[in-house]
PDB file of C-alpha atoms in Angstrom:
ATOM      1  CA  UNK M   1      10.647 -31.231  90.640  1.00  0.00           C
ATOM      2  CA  UNK M   2      12.387 -33.107  87.829  1.00  0.00           C
ATOM      3  CA  UNK M   3       9.014 -33.883  86.253  1.00  0.00           C
ATOM      4  CA  UNK M   4       8.136 -30.157  86.200  1.00  0.00           C
ATOM      5  CA  UNK M   5      11.434 -29.315  84.479  1.00  0.00           C
ATOM      6  CA  UNK M   6      10.966 -32.064  81.879  1.00  0.00           C
ATOM      7  CA  UNK M   7       7.391 -30.980  81.262  1.00  0.00           C
ATOM      8  CA  UNK M   8       8.462 -27.339  80.902  1.00  0.00           C
ATOM      9  CA  UNK M   9      11.179 -28.325  78.401  1.00  0.00           C
ATOM     10  CA  UNK M  10       8.712 -30.418  76.406  1.00  0.00           C
ATOM     11  CA  UNK M  11       6.240 -27.534  76.220  1.00  0.00           C
ATOM     12  CA  UNK M  12       9.034 -25.131  75.218  1.00  0.00           C
ATOM     13  CA  UNK M  13      10.208 -27.481  72.444  1.00  0.00           C
ATOM     14  CA  UNK M  14       6.696 -27.972  71.085  1.00  0.00           C
ATOM     15  CA  UNK M  15       5.981 -24.230  71.234  1.00  0.00           C
ATOM     16  CA  UNK M  16       9.272 -23.473  69.447  1.00  0.00           C
ATOM     17  CA  UNK M  17       8.457 -25.948  66.694  1.00  0.00           C
ATOM     18  CA  UNK M  18       4.989 -24.497  66.184  1.00  0.00           C
ATOM     19  CA  UNK M  19       6.371 -20.955  66.170  1.00  0.00           C
ATOM     20  CA  UNK M  20       9.062 -21.777  63.611  1.00  0.00           C
ATOM     21  CA  UNK M  21       6.532 -23.494  61.361  1.00  0.00           C
ATOM     22  CA  UNK M  22       4.183 -20.532  61.618  1.00  0.00           C
ATOM     23  CA  UNK M  23       6.916 -18.012  60.805  1.00  0.00           C
ATOM     24  CA  UNK M  24       8.132 -20.072  57.819  1.00  0.00           C
ATOM     25  CA  UNK M  25       4.612 -20.367  56.431  1.00  0.00           C
ATOM     26  CA  UNK M  26       4.032 -16.638  56.866  1.00  0.00           C
ATOM     27  CA  UNK M  27       7.287 -15.741  55.109  1.00  0.00           C
ATOM     28  CA  UNK M  28       6.563 -18.140  52.265  1.00  0.00           C
ATOM     29  CA  UNK M  29       3.102 -16.635  51.772  1.00  0.00           C
ATOM     30  CA  UNK M  30       4.518 -13.122  51.831  1.00  0.00           C
ATOM     31  CA  UNK M  31       7.250 -13.926  49.285  1.00  0.00           C
ATOM     32  CA  UNK M  32       4.781 -15.768  47.046  1.00  0.00           C
ATOM     33  CA  UNK M  33       2.349 -12.847  47.078  1.00  0.00           C
ATOM     34  CA  UNK M  34       5.131 -10.354  46.322  1.00  0.00           C
ATOM     35  CA  UNK M  35       6.311 -12.499  43.413  1.00  0.00           C
ATOM     36  CA  UNK M  36       2.778 -12.684  42.032  1.00  0.00           C
ATOM     37  CA  UNK M  37       2.419  -8.919  42.300  1.00  0.00           C
ATOM     38  CA  UNK M  38       5.789  -8.355  40.584  1.00  0.00           C
ATOM     39  CA  UNK M  39       4.899 -10.742  37.779  1.00  0.00           C
ATOM     40  CA  UNK M  40       1.480  -9.157  37.294  1.00  0.00           C
ATOM     41  CA  UNK M  41       3.028  -5.679  37.123  1.00  0.00           C
ATOM     42  CA  UNK M  42       5.628  -6.861  34.611  1.00  0.00           C
ATOM     43  CA  UNK M  43       2.992  -8.482  32.407  1.00  0.00           C
ATOM     44  CA  UNK M  44       0.854  -5.348  32.518  1.00  0.00           C
ATOM     45  CA  UNK M  45       3.818  -3.112  31.689  1.00  0.00           C
ATOM     46  CA  UNK M  46       4.830  -5.376  28.806  1.00  0.00           C
ATOM     47  CA  UNK M  47       1.304  -5.504  27.398  1.00  0.00           C
ATOM     48  CA  UNK M  48       1.006  -1.725  27.580  1.00  0.00           C
ATOM     49  CA  UNK M  49       4.326  -1.289  25.778  1.00  0.00           C
ATOM     50  CA  UNK M  50       3.436  -3.834  23.105  1.00  0.00           C
ATOM     51  CA  UNK M  51       0.033  -2.238  22.536  1.00  0.00           C
ATOM     52  CA  UNK M  52       1.606   1.218  22.176  1.00  0.00           C
ATOM     53  CA  UNK M  53       4.378   0.067  19.843  1.00  0.00           C
ATOM     54  CA  UNK M  54       4.194   0.773  16.146  1.00  0.00           C
ATOM     55  CA  UNK M  55       6.111  -2.110  14.622  1.00  0.00           C
ATOM     56  CA  UNK M  56       5.466  -3.882  11.387  1.00  0.00           C
ATOM     57  CA  UNK M  57       8.349  -6.268  10.712  1.00  0.00           C
ATOM     58  CA  UNK M  58       9.493  -9.367  12.557  1.00  0.00           C
ATOM     59  CA  UNK M  59      12.870  -7.736  13.221  1.00  0.00           C
ATOM     60  CA  UNK M  60      11.191  -4.731  14.848  1.00  0.00           C
ATOM     61  CA  UNK M  61       9.007  -7.001  16.985  1.00  0.00           C
ATOM     62  CA  UNK M  62      12.014  -9.028  18.141  1.00  0.00           C
ATOM     63  CA  UNK M  63      13.945  -5.838  18.944  1.00  0.00           C
ATOM     64  CA  UNK M  64      10.971  -4.503  20.912  1.00  0.00           C
ATOM     65  CA  UNK M  65      10.683  -7.754  22.877  1.00  0.00           C
ATOM     66  CA  UNK M  66      14.417  -7.737  23.626  1.00  0.00           C
ATOM     67  CA  UNK M  67      14.257  -4.099  24.759  1.00  0.00           C
ATOM     68  CA  UNK M  68      11.238  -4.827  26.980  1.00  0.00           C
ATOM     69  CA  UNK M  69      12.912  -7.881  28.476  1.00  0.00           C
ATOM     70  CA  UNK M  70      16.051  -5.876  29.260  1.00  0.00           C
ATOM     71  CA  UNK M  71      13.965  -3.103  30.785  1.00  0.00           C
ATOM     72  CA  UNK M  72      12.000  -5.538  32.948  1.00  0.00           C
ATOM     73  CA  UNK M  73      15.183  -7.282  34.037  1.00  0.00           C
ATOM     74  CA  UNK M  74      16.661  -4.005  35.243  1.00  0.00           C
ATOM     75  CA  UNK M  75      13.638  -3.257  37.459  1.00  0.00           C
ATOM     76  CA  UNK M  76      12.801  -6.817  38.522  1.00  0.00           C
ATOM     77  CA  UNK M  77      14.202  -9.063  41.211  1.00  0.00           C
ATOM     78  CA  UNK M  78      17.057 -11.519  40.502  1.00  0.00           C
ATOM     79  CA  UNK M  79      14.527 -14.368  40.328  1.00  0.00           C
ATOM     80  CA  UNK M  80      12.738 -12.693  37.424  1.00  0.00           C
ATOM     81  CA  UNK M  81      15.661 -13.352  35.077  1.00  0.00           C
ATOM     82  CA  UNK M  82      14.394 -16.879  34.407  1.00  0.00           C
ATOM     83  CA  UNK M  83      11.048 -15.572  33.158  1.00  0.00           C
ATOM     84  CA  UNK M  84      12.721 -12.782  31.194  1.00  0.00           C
ATOM     85  CA  UNK M  85      15.139 -15.170  29.479  1.00  0.00           C
ATOM     86  CA  UNK M  86      12.096 -17.200  28.397  1.00  0.00           C
ATOM     87  CA  UNK M  87      10.546 -14.030  26.923  1.00  0.00           C
ATOM     88  CA  UNK M  88      13.716 -13.312  24.935  1.00  0.00           C
ATOM     89  CA  UNK M  89      13.860 -16.875  23.634  1.00  0.00           C
ATOM     90  CA  UNK M  90      10.324 -16.864  22.240  1.00  0.00           C
TER      91      UNK M  90
END
């Protein structure tokens, strides 16, 4: 009887570990894919805006980039601010 209980507990522990690992991997994949999609959409939106812009001076280009970065930051996730701050710096 004690052996059956110990065996059942061992199986439950192993199954729990496998389940947790599977759920973590699934969540990580889902978050990674969403981040890639967000980044791709932001790049596409930025490229479209830059292509449509009619700017000729460096000051106008910098203002356009700052405006785009602010716009993207307002629609993006909190994690996007790192990428956006890099855009503003360049």
